[in-house]
CSV table of C-alpha atoms in Angstrom, one decimal:
chain,number,residue,atom,x,y,z
A,805,PRO,CA,-180.6,5.1,-17.5
A,806,VAL,CA,-182.1,7.1,-21.1
A,807,GLN,CA,-181.7,5.1,-24.2
A,808,ARG,CA,-182.9,6.0,-27.7
A,809,LYS,CA,-183.9,9.5,-26.4
A,810,ARG,CA,-184.0,11.6,-30.0
A,811,GLN,CA,-183.2,15.2,-29.6
A,812,HIS,CA,-182.4,18.0,-32.0
A,813,VAL,CA,-179.1,20.2,-31.6
A,814,ILE,CA,-178.3,23.5,-32.5
A,815,ASP,CA,-174.6,23.3,-34.1
A,816,LEU,CA,-172.6,26.5,-33.9
A,817,ASN,CA,-173.7,27.6,-37.6
A,818,GLY,CA,-177.1,27.4,-36.6
A,819,SER,CA,-177.7,24.2,-38.4
A,820,LYS,CA,-180.4,21.8,-37.0
A,821,ILE,CA,-179.6,18.4,-36.1
A,822,LYS,CA,-181.3,15.2,-35.2
A,823,THR,CA,-179.3,13.3,-32.6
A,824,MET,CA,-180.6,9.6,-30.9
A,825,ASN,CA,-179.3,9.5,-27.9
A,826,LEU,CA,-177.7,6.8,-24.9
A,827,SER,CA,-177.0,8.2,-21.4
A,828,PHE,CA,-175.9,6.5,-19.0
A,829,PRO,CA,-175.7,7.6,-14.5
A,830,ILE,CA,-172.3,7.6,-13.0
A,831,LYS,CA,-172.8,6.7,-9.5
A,832,SER,CA,-170.9,6.8,-6.8
A,833,GLY,CA,-173.3,4.8,-3.6
A,834,ASN,CA,-176.0,6.0,-3.7
A,835,SER,CA,-175.5,9.6,-5.4
A,836,ILE,CA,-175.3,10.4,-9.1
A,837,ILE,CA,-172.2,12.3,-9.9
A,838,GLY,CA,-172.1,13.0,-13.6
A,839,ALA,CA,-173.1,11.1,-16.4
A,840,ILE,CA,-171.8,9.6,-19.9
A,841,GLU,CA,-174.1,10.0,-23.1
A,842,VAL,CA,-173.4,8.8,-26.6
A,843,SER,CA,-175.0,10.8,-29.1
A,844,LYS,CA,-174.9,10.0,-33.1
A,845,ASP,CA,-176.3,12.1,-35.7
A,846,ILE,CA,-179.2,10.9,-37.5
A,847,SER,CA,-180.7,13.4,-39.6
A,848,ASN,CA,-180.4,11.9,-42.6
A,849,VAL,CA,-181.2,8.5,-41.4
A,850,MET,CA,-184.5,7.1,-42.5
A,851,GLU,CA,-187.0,7.9,-39.4
A,852,TYR,CA,-187.9,4.7,-37.5
A,853,SER,CA,-192.1,4.0,-36.7
A,854,ASN,CA,-190.6,2.4,-33.1
A,855,ASN,CA,-187.4,3.1,-31.4
A,856,ILE,CA,-187.0,-0.5,-30.6
A,857,LYS,CA,-186.2,-1.7,-34.4
A,858,MET,CA,-183.0,-0.1,-33.9
A,859,ASP,CA,-182.1,-3.0,-31.5
A,860,ILE,CA,-183.7,-5.9,-33.7
A,861,SER,CA,-181.4,-4.4,-36.7
A,862,THR,CA,-178.6,-4.0,-34.5
A,863,ILE,CA,-179.5,-8.0,-32.7
A,864,GLU,CA,-179.9,-9.7,-36.8
A,865,ASN,CA,-177.1,-7.8,-38.0
A,866,ILE,CA,-175.0,-9.5,-35.9
A,867,LYS,CA,-176.7,-13.0,-36.2
A,868,ARG,CA,-176.9,-12.9,-40.0
A,869,ILE,CA,-172.7,-11.9,-40.2
A,870,SER,CA,-172.7,-14.9,-37.5
A,871,ASN,CA,-174.8,-17.3,-39.8
A,872,GLU,CA,-172.9,-16.4,-43.1
A,873,ASN,CA,-169.4,-16.8,-41.4
A,874,ARG,CA,-170.6,-20.6,-40.7
A,875,ASN,CA,-168.0,-23.1,-40.1
A,876,ARG,CA,-165.3,-20.2,-40.6
A,877,ALA,CA,-162.7,-21.6,-38.2
A,878,LYS,CA,-160.1,-21.1,-40.7
A,879,TYR,CA,-157.4,-22.0,-38.3
A,880,GLU,CA,-155.8,-25.3,-37.3
A,881,LEU,CA,-153.3,-26.4,-35.0
A,882,ARG,CA,-150.3,-26.6,-37.4
A,883,ASP,CA,-151.3,-22.6,-37.8
A,884,ILE,CA,-150.0,-22.1,-34.3
A,885,ILE,CA,-146.2,-21.3,-34.8
A,886,SER,CA,-143.8,-22.1,-31.8
A,887,GLU,CA,-141.1,-23.9,-30.2
A,888,ASN,CA,-141.9,-23.1,-27.4
A,889,LYS,CA,-142.3,-25.9,-24.6
A,890,GLU,CA,-145.6,-24.7,-23.3
A,891,ILE,CA,-147.3,-24.3,-26.3
A,892,ARG,CA,-146.7,-27.2,-28.0
A,893,GLU,CA,-147.8,-29.0,-24.5
A,894,ILE,CA,-150.6,-26.9,-25.0
A,895,LYS,CA,-151.0,-28.3,-28.7
A,896,TYR,CA,-150.4,-32.0,-27.6
A,897,GLU,CA,-154.1,-31.9,-25.2
A,898,ILE,CA,-155.9,-30.2,-28.0
A,899,ASN,CA,-154.8,-32.7,-30.0
A,900,ARG,CA,-156.1,-35.7,-27.6
A,901,LEU,CA,-159.5,-34.1,-27.1
A,902,TYR,CA,-160.6,-35.0,-30.5
A,903,ASP,CA,-163.9,-36.9,-29.4
A,904,SER,CA,-164.6,-34.9,-26.6
A,905,SER,CA,-166.6,-31.7,-25.7
A,906,VAL,CA,-165.7,-30.3,-22.8
A,907,PRO,CA,-165.6,-27.0,-22.2
A,908,VAL,CA,-162.7,-24.8,-22.9
A,909,PHE,CA,-161.2,-21.6,-20.4
A,910,ILE,CA,-158.5,-19.8,-22.5
A,911,TYR,CA,-156.4,-17.4,-20.9
A,912,GLY,CA,-154.5,-14.5,-22.6
A,913,GLU,CA,-153.2,-11.3,-22.9
A,914,THR,CA,-154.5,-9.3,-25.3
A,915,GLY,CA,-152.7,-10.2,-28.7
A,916,THR,CA,-151.8,-14.0,-27.9
A,917,GLY,CA,-154.0,-15.3,-30.4
A,918,LYS,CA,-156.6,-16.7,-27.9
A,919,GLU,CA,-159.2,-17.2,-31.1
A,920,MET,CA,-157.1,-18.9,-33.1
A,921,PHE,CA,-156.7,-21.1,-30.7
A,922,ALA,CA,-160.4,-21.3,-29.8
A,923,GLN,CA,-160.4,-22.4,-34.0
A,924,ALA,CA,-158.0,-24.8,-33.8
A,925,ILE,CA,-159.4,-26.5,-31.1
A,926,HIS,CA,-162.8,-26.6,-33.0
A,927,ASN,CA,-161.0,-27.9,-36.2
A,928,SER,CA,-159.2,-30.6,-34.4
A,929,SER,CA,-162.6,-32.1,-33.2
A,930,ASN,CA,-164.9,-34.3,-34.6
A,931,ARG,CA,-167.6,-30.6,-34.6
A,932,LYS,CA,-165.1,-29.4,-37.3
A,933,ASP,CA,-168.5,-29.8,-39.8
A,934,LYS,CA,-170.3,-27.9,-37.7
A,935,PRO,CA,-170.5,-24.4,-36.8
A,936,PHE,CA,-168.2,-22.2,-35.1
A,937,VAL,CA,-169.9,-19.0,-33.8
A,938,PRO,CA,-168.1,-16.5,-32.4
A,939,ILE,CA,-169.2,-13.6,-30.3
A,940,ASN,CA,-167.1,-10.6,-27.9
A,941,CYS,CA,-169.1,-10.4,-24.9
A,942,SER,CA,-167.2,-6.9,-24.5
A,943,ALA,CA,-168.4,-5.4,-27.8
A,944,ILE,CA,-172.1,-5.9,-27.3
A,945,PRO,CA,-174.7,-3.7,-24.5
A,946,GLU,CA,-176.1,-6.4,-21.9
A,947,GLY,CA,-179.8,-6.4,-23.0
A,948,LEU,CA,-178.8,-7.0,-26.5
A,949,LEU,CA,-176.9,-10.0,-25.4
A,950,GLU,CA,-179.2,-12.3,-24.1
A,951,SER,CA,-181.1,-12.1,-26.8
A,952,ILE,CA,-178.4,-12.9,-29.4
A,953,LEU,CA,-177.3,-15.3,-27.4
A,954,PHE,CA,-180.9,-17.5,-26.6
A,955,GLY,CA,-183.0,-16.0,-29.7
A,956,THR,CA,-186.2,-14.3,-29.3
A,957,THR,CA,-190.0,-14.8,-30.1
A,958,VAL,CA,-192.7,-12.5,-31.4
A,959,GLY,CA,-194.7,-10.5,-28.4
A,960,SER,CA,-191.2,-10.6,-26.0
A,961,TYR,CA,-190.8,-6.6,-26.0
A,962,THR,CA,-192.0,-4.3,-28.7
A,963,GLY,CA,-191.5,-5.2,-32.5
A,964,ALA,CA,-189.9,-8.9,-31.3
A,965,VAL,CA,-189.9,-11.7,-33.9
A,966,ASN,CA,-189.4,-14.9,-33.9
A,967,SER,CA,-185.4,-15.6,-34.4
A,968,PRO,CA,-183.1,-17.9,-32.9
A,969,GLY,CA,-180.2,-17.2,-30.9
A,970,LEU,CA,-176.4,-18.3,-31.1
A,971,PHE,CA,-176.6,-21.0,-29.1
A,972,GLU,CA,-179.6,-22.3,-31.8
A,973,VAL,CA,-177.3,-21.2,-34.2
A,974,ALA,CA,-174.1,-23.0,-33.7
A,975,ASP,CA,-176.1,-26.4,-32.9
A,976,GLY,CA,-173.5,-29.3,-33.0
A,977,GLY,CA,-170.9,-27.2,-33.7
A,978,THR,CA,-168.2,-24.5,-31.5
A,979,LEU,CA,-170.1,-21.5,-29.3
A,980,TYR,CA,-167.0,-19.3,-28.7
A,981,LEU,CA,-167.3,-16.3,-26.2
A,982,ASP,CA,-164.7,-14.1,-26.0
A,983,GLU,CA,-164.2,-11.8,-23.0
A,984,ILE,CA,-166.5,-14.0,-21.0
A,985,ASN,CA,-165.6,-12.2,-18.1
A,986,SER,CA,-167.2,-8.9,-19.0
A,987,MET,CA,-170.9,-10.7,-19.4
A,988,SER,CA,-172.8,-9.4,-16.9
A,989,ILE,CA,-173.3,-11.4,-13.4
A,990,ASN,CA,-177.1,-11.8,-14.3
A,991,LEU,CA,-176.5,-13.2,-17.6
A,992,GLN,CA,-173.5,-15.6,-16.4
A,993,SER,CA,-176.2,-16.9,-14.5
A,994,LYS,CA,-178.6,-17.8,-17.3
A,995,LEU,CA,-175.9,-19.2,-19.1
A,996,LEU,CA,-174.9,-21.3,-16.3
A,997,ARG,CA,-178.0,-23.3,-16.7
A,998,VAL,CA,-177.3,-23.5,-20.7
A,999,LEU,CA,-174.3,-25.3,-19.1
A,1000,GLU,CA,-175.7,-27.5,-17.0
A,1001,ASP,CA,-178.8,-29.0,-19.2
A,1002,GLY,CA,-178.3,-28.0,-22.3
A,1003,TYR,CA,-181.8,-26.4,-22.8
A,1004,ILE,CA,-182.2,-22.7,-23.8
A,1005,ARG,CA,-185.5,-21.0,-23.8
A,1006,ARG,CA,-185.7,-18.0,-26.2
A,1007,ILE,CA,-186.9,-14.7,-24.7
A,1008,GLY,CA,-190.4,-14.4,-24.2
A,1009,SER,CA,-191.1,-18.1,-25.1
A,1010,LYS,CA,-192.6,-21.1,-22.4
A,1011,ASN,CA,-190.6,-23.8,-24.6
A,1012,GLU,CA,-186.8,-25.4,-24.2
A,1013,LYS,CA,-185.1,-26.5,-26.9
A,1014,GLN,CA,-181.8,-28.8,-26.6
A,1015,CYS,CA,-178.6,-27.8,-28.1
A,1016,ASP,CA,-175.5,-29.5,-28.8
A,1017,VAL,CA,-173.0,-26.8,-28.6
A,1018,ARG,CA,-169.5,-27.1,-27.5
A,1019,VAL,CA,-168.7,-23.5,-25.3
A,1020,ILE,CA,-165.1,-22.5,-25.3
A,1021,SER,CA,-164.8,-19.1,-23.5
A,1022,SER,CA,-161.4,-16.7,-23.2
A,1023,SER,CA,-160.5,-13.6,-21.0
A,1024,ASN,CA,-157.4,-11.5,-21.2
A,1025,ILE,CA,-157.2,-11.4,-17.0
A,1026,PRO,CA,-156.5,-14.6,-15.4
A,1027,ALA,CA,-159.6,-16.2,-14.4
A,1028,ASN,CA,-158.5,-16.0,-10.1
A,1029,GLU,CA,-158.4,-12.4,-10.6
A,1030,ALA,CA,-161.9,-11.8,-12.6
A,1031,ILE,CA,-163.3,-14.3,-9.8
A,1032,ARG,CA,-161.7,-12.3,-6.9
A,1033,CYS,CA,-162.9,-8.9,-8.8
A,1034,LYS,CA,-166.6,-10.1,-9.4
A,1035,THR,CA,-166.1,-10.1,-12.7
A,1036,LEU,CA,-166.7,-13.9,-13.1
A,1037,ARG,CA,-168.6,-15.7,-11.3
A,1038,GLU,CA,-166.8,-18.8,-9.5
A,1039,ASP,CA,-169.3,-21.3,-10.1
A,1040,ILE,CA,-169.8,-20.5,-13.9
A,1041,TYR,CA,-166.2,-20.6,-14.3
A,1042,TYR,CA,-165.5,-24.0,-13.1
A,1043,ARG,CA,-168.5,-25.1,-15.4
A,1044,LEU,CA,-166.5,-23.5,-18.4
A,1045,CYS,CA,-163.3,-24.9,-17.4
A,1046,VAL,CA,-162.9,-28.5,-17.5
A,1047,MET,CA,-159.5,-27.6,-19.6
A,1048,ASN,CA,-157.6,-24.4,-18.7
A,1049,ILE,CA,-155.3,-23.0,-21.1
A,1050,SER,CA,-152.9,-20.3,-20.1
A,1051,ILE,CA,-151.0,-19.0,-23.6
A,1052,PRO,CA,-147.9,-17.7,-22.2
A,1053,PRO,CA,-147.1,-13.6,-23.3
A,1054,LEU,CA,-144.5,-13.2,-26.7
A,1055,ARG,CA,-141.7,-11.9,-23.8
A,1056,GLU,CA,-142.0,-15.6,-22.3
A,1057,ARG,CA,-141.4,-17.1,-25.4
A,1058,LYS,CA,-138.5,-15.7,-26.9
A,1059,GLU,CA,-137.7,-18.5,-29.1
A,1060,ASP,CA,-140.9,-18.2,-31.1
A,1061,ILE,CA,-140.3,-13.9,-32.1
A,1062,ILE,CA,-137.2,-14.3,-34.9
A,1063,LYS,CA,-139.5,-17.5,-36.3
A,1064,LEU,CA,-142.6,-15.2,-36.3
A,1065,LEU,CA,-140.5,-12.5,-37.7
A,1066,TYR,CA,-139.4,-14.3,-40.8
A,1067,TYR,CA,-142.9,-16.4,-41.1
A,1068,TYR,CA,-144.6,-12.7,-41.4
A,1069,ILE,CA,-142.2,-11.5,-43.4
A,1070,GLN,CA,-142.1,-14.2,-45.8
A,1071,LYS,CA,-146.5,-13.9,-45.3
A,1072,TYR,CA,-145.8,-10.5,-47.0
A,1073,ASN,CA,-143.1,-11.3,-49.5
A,1074,VAL,CA,-146.5,-12.8,-51.2
A,1075,PHE,CA,-148.7,-10.1,-50.5
A,1076,LEU,CA,-147.0,-7.5,-51.4
A,1077,ASN,CA,-144.5,-9.3,-54.6
A,1078,LYS,CA,-141.3,-8.1,-51.9
A,1079,ASP,CA,-137.9,-10.2,-51.9
A,1080,VAL,CA,-137.0,-9.5,-48.5
A,1081,GLU,CA,-134.8,-12.0,-47.3
A,1082,LYS,CA,-133.1,-11.2,-43.8
A,1083,VAL,CA,-132.7,-7.9,-41.3
A,1084,SER,CA,-129.8,-6.2,-40.1
A,1085,LYS,CA,-128.4,-7.4,-36.9
A,1086,ASP,CA,-130.0,-3.9,-35.1
A,1087,VAL,CA,-133.5,-5.0,-36.2
A,1088,TYR,CA,-133.1,-8.4,-35.1
A,1089,ASP,CA,-131.5,-7.4,-31.5
A,1090,TYR,CA,-135.0,-4.8,-31.3
A,1091,PHE,CA,-137.3,-7.9,-31.6
A,1092,LEU,CA,-135.3,-9.9,-29.3
A,1093,TYR,CA,-134.9,-7.6,-26.4
A,1094,TYR,CA,-138.2,-5.2,-26.8
A,1095,ASN,CA,-141.2,-6.2,-24.3
A,1096,TRP,CA,-143.4,-6.8,-26.9
A,1097,PRO,CA,-147.2,-5.6,-24.4
A,1098,GLY,CA,-149.2,-6.0,-27.9
A,1099,ASN,CA,-147.8,-9.7,-27.9
A,1100,ILE,CA,-147.9,-11.6,-31.6
A,1101,ARG,CA,-150.4,-8.7,-32.6
A,1102,GLU,CA,-148.3,-6.1,-32.1
A,1103,LEU,CA,-145.1,-8.0,-33.8
A,1104,LYS,CA,-147.1,-8.7,-36.9
A,1105,HIS,CA,-148.5,-4.7,-36.6
A,1106,ILE,CA,-144.4,-3.8,-37.1
A,1107,ILE,CA,-143.7,-6.4,-39.6
A,1108,GLU,CA,-147.1,-5.3,-42.0
A,1109,TYR,CA,-145.9,-1.6,-41.7
A,1110,THR,CA,-142.3,-2.6,-42.2
A,1111,MET,CA,-142.9,-4.4,-45.5
A,1112,ASN,CA,-144.8,-2.1,-47.0
A,1113,VAL,CA,-142.5,0.9,-46.8
A,1114,ILE,CA,-139.7,-0.8,-48.1
A,1115,ASP,CA,-138.6,-0.4,-51.8
A,1116,LYS,CA,-139.5,-3.5,-53.8
A,1117,ASP,CA,-135.2,-3.6,-54.9
A,1118,GLU,CA,-134.5,-3.8,-50.9
A,1119,ASN,CA,-133.9,-6.8,-49.7
A,1120,THR,CA,-132.8,-6.4,-46.0
A,1121,ILE,CA,-134.7,-4.6,-43.2
A,1122,GLU,CA,-133.5,-2.1,-41.7
A,1123,MET,CA,-133.8,0.5,-38.3
A,1124,HIS,CA,-134.1,3.6,-40.2
A,1125,HIS,CA,-137.3,1.5,-42.1
A,1126,MET,CA,-139.0,0.7,-38.7
A,1127,LYS,CA,-137.6,4.4,-37.2
A,1128,LYS,CA,-141.3,6.0,-37.1
A,1129,LYS,CA,-143.1,3.0,-36.1
A,1130,ILE,CA,-140.3,2.4,-33.1
A,1131,GLU,CA,-141.1,6.6,-32.1
A,1132,GLU,CA,-144.8,5.3,-32.0
A,1133,ILE,CA,-144.2,3.0,-29.4
A,1134,GLN,CA,-142.1,5.1,-27.5
A,1135,LYS,CA,-144.4,7.4,-27.2
A,1136,LYS,CA,-147.1,5.0,-26.4
A,1137,ASP,CA,-145.6,3.5,-23.6
A,1138,ALA,CA,-141.9,4.8,-22.3
A,1139,ASP,CA,-141.9,1.7,-19.7
A,1140,ASN,CA,-140.9,-0.1,-23.4
A,1141,TYR,CA,-138.3,1.5,-25.2
A,1142,ILE,CA,-135.6,-0.3,-26.4
A,1143,VAL,CA,-132.4,1.5,-27.4
A,1144,ASP,CA,-131.9,2.1,-31.2
A,1145,ASN,CA,-128.5,0.8,-32.0
A,1146,TYR,CA,-128.0,-2.7,-30.8
A,1147,THR,CA,-124.6,-3.3,-32.7
A,1148,ILE,CA,-123.4,-3.9,-28.7
A,1149,THR,CA,-125.8,-4.6,-27.0
A,1150,PRO,CA,-126.1,-2.2,-23.7
A,1151,LEU,CA,-126.8,-4.1,-20.4
A,1152,ASN,CA,-128.8,-2.0,-18.5
A,1153,PRO,CA,-132.1,-2.1,-20.5
A,1154,LYS,CA,-131.6,-6.0,-20.1
A,1155,ILE,CA,-131.6,-5.1,-16.1
A,1156,GLU,CA,-134.4,-2.4,-16.0
A,1157,HIS,CA,-136.4,-5.1,-18.2
A,1158,VAL,CA,-135.9,-7.8,-15.6
A,1159,GLU,CA,-136.4,-5.9,-12.6
A,1160,ARG,CA,-139.4,-5.1,-13.9
A,1161,ILE,CA,-140.9,-8.2,-14.5
A,1162,GLU,CA,-140.0,-9.1,-11.2
A,1163,ILE,CA,-140.9,-6.4,-9.2
A,1164,SER,CA,-144.3,-6.8,-10.9
A,1165,LYS,CA,-144.8,-10.5,-9.6
A,1166,ALA,CA,-144.1,-9.3,-6.3
A,1167,LEU,CA,-146.2,-7.0,-6.1
A,1168,GLN,CA,-148.9,-9.0,-7.4
A,1169,LYS,CA,-148.3,-12.4,-5.0
A,1170,THR,CA,-148.4,-9.2,-2.3
A,1171,LYS,CA,-151.9,-8.0,-3.2
A,1172,ARG,CA,-149.5,-4.7,-3.6
A,1173,ASN,CA,-148.5,-4.7,-0.4
A,1174,VAL,CA,-144.2,-2.9,-0.9
A,1175,SER,CA,-143.1,-4.0,2.1
A,1176,GLN,CA,-143.9,-7.9,1.8
A,1177,ALA,CA,-142.6,-7.9,-1.3
A,1178,ALA,CA,-139.4,-6.3,-0.5
A,1179,LYS,CA,-139.0,-8.7,1.9
A,1180,LEU,CA,-139.7,-11.3,-0.7
A,1181,LEU,CA,-137.1,-9.2,-3.2
A,1182,LYS,CA,-134.5,-9.0,-0.2
A,1183,ILE,CA,-134.0,-5.6,-0.9
A,1184,PRO,CA,-135.1,-2.5,1.3
A,1185,ARG,CA,-138.6,-1.0,1.4
A,1186,GLN,CA,-137.4,2.6,0.1
A,1187,THR,CA,-135.2,1.0,-2.6
A,1188,LEU,CA,-138.2,-1.1,-4.0
A,1189,GLN,CA,-140.5,2.4,-3.5
A,1190,ASN,CA,-137.6,4.4,-5.7
A,1191,LYS,CA,-138.2,1.6,-8.3
A,1192,ILE,CA,-141.5,1.6,-8.6
A,1193,THR,CA,-141.4,4.9,-9.2
A,1194,LYS,CA,-138.4,5.2,-11.8
A,1195,TYR,CA,-140.3,2.3,-13.6
A,1196,ASN,CA,-144.0,3.7,-13.2
A,1197,ILE,CA,-145.6,0.3,-11.9
């Protein structure tokens, strides 16, 4: 790897551009078969006396944001809108943990609201008046993440300063590690030590400091799959998963779709000074039968778009208000195509939707063995193969 390498590039117009580059080899076995390079134009950026200061600046900026957002957990259990039995049971379990500081592991697909649940757990505990510090492990390079979590001391590397890590920032409160399965296995082993004895050591320091931190972690893939793929250590999972929360996707919570639809309509009525009171049957059916791969985030996005384009003198959302957004969705993912006109509900999309779900479950259960999946589904192997091709599963 070549990191923070400066380079001069001449563009098509003959202008000289200064760039800062990060280059990483792509390896297959012991052979380098390619590379990925990220370049940033720094022609108008102040020169640094030492390249490492760029890293320190990044670290300090992340910590500053975290510090500015101390106690920023704004969501409570009452903000989680649901009539779903599983969600209501989760909320009940969270309520029972007021005096507990057990680690919690949250699994949910992208857009299901994992951080909302994490904030609600924090605000439902006796730590609610202490810091809630979130960090997305997938968004931070491995070399920086350790410094951000554990802190640094003067002299630990060129330009390093005495700076607390997020464990110290979150002392007494909650540290939320989003996408924990994106953290390197090496760093996970260091995190395990902290979870076991409660002591952290800043990079470059010989001294340890005790921190009282509750850790909530999350992943957008099931824990057993992450363990099997070796992106999550089994020992750290069991340390983090004293309580396990699995958030069902929106397609399995049909009773919540219309409730959320009207909730967001009311919300944007207030924000946008609109007076929308209802939706047409076509819109109602579209929301009810669409597969929602992006879950609640996608539903919210569609309503936000629609509420912005609808005229102030209109009080009913029609399909034509959502037409452009629906076309975008259909182009993005043909698997989630829904017939526009639902005055009479077609049967085929429903059948195809059920077939996709059952085939996907069978393939997952048999580890993608088509013959075994066909036996589970009690259909010929060739029929299953044709449906896999048809649905692009």
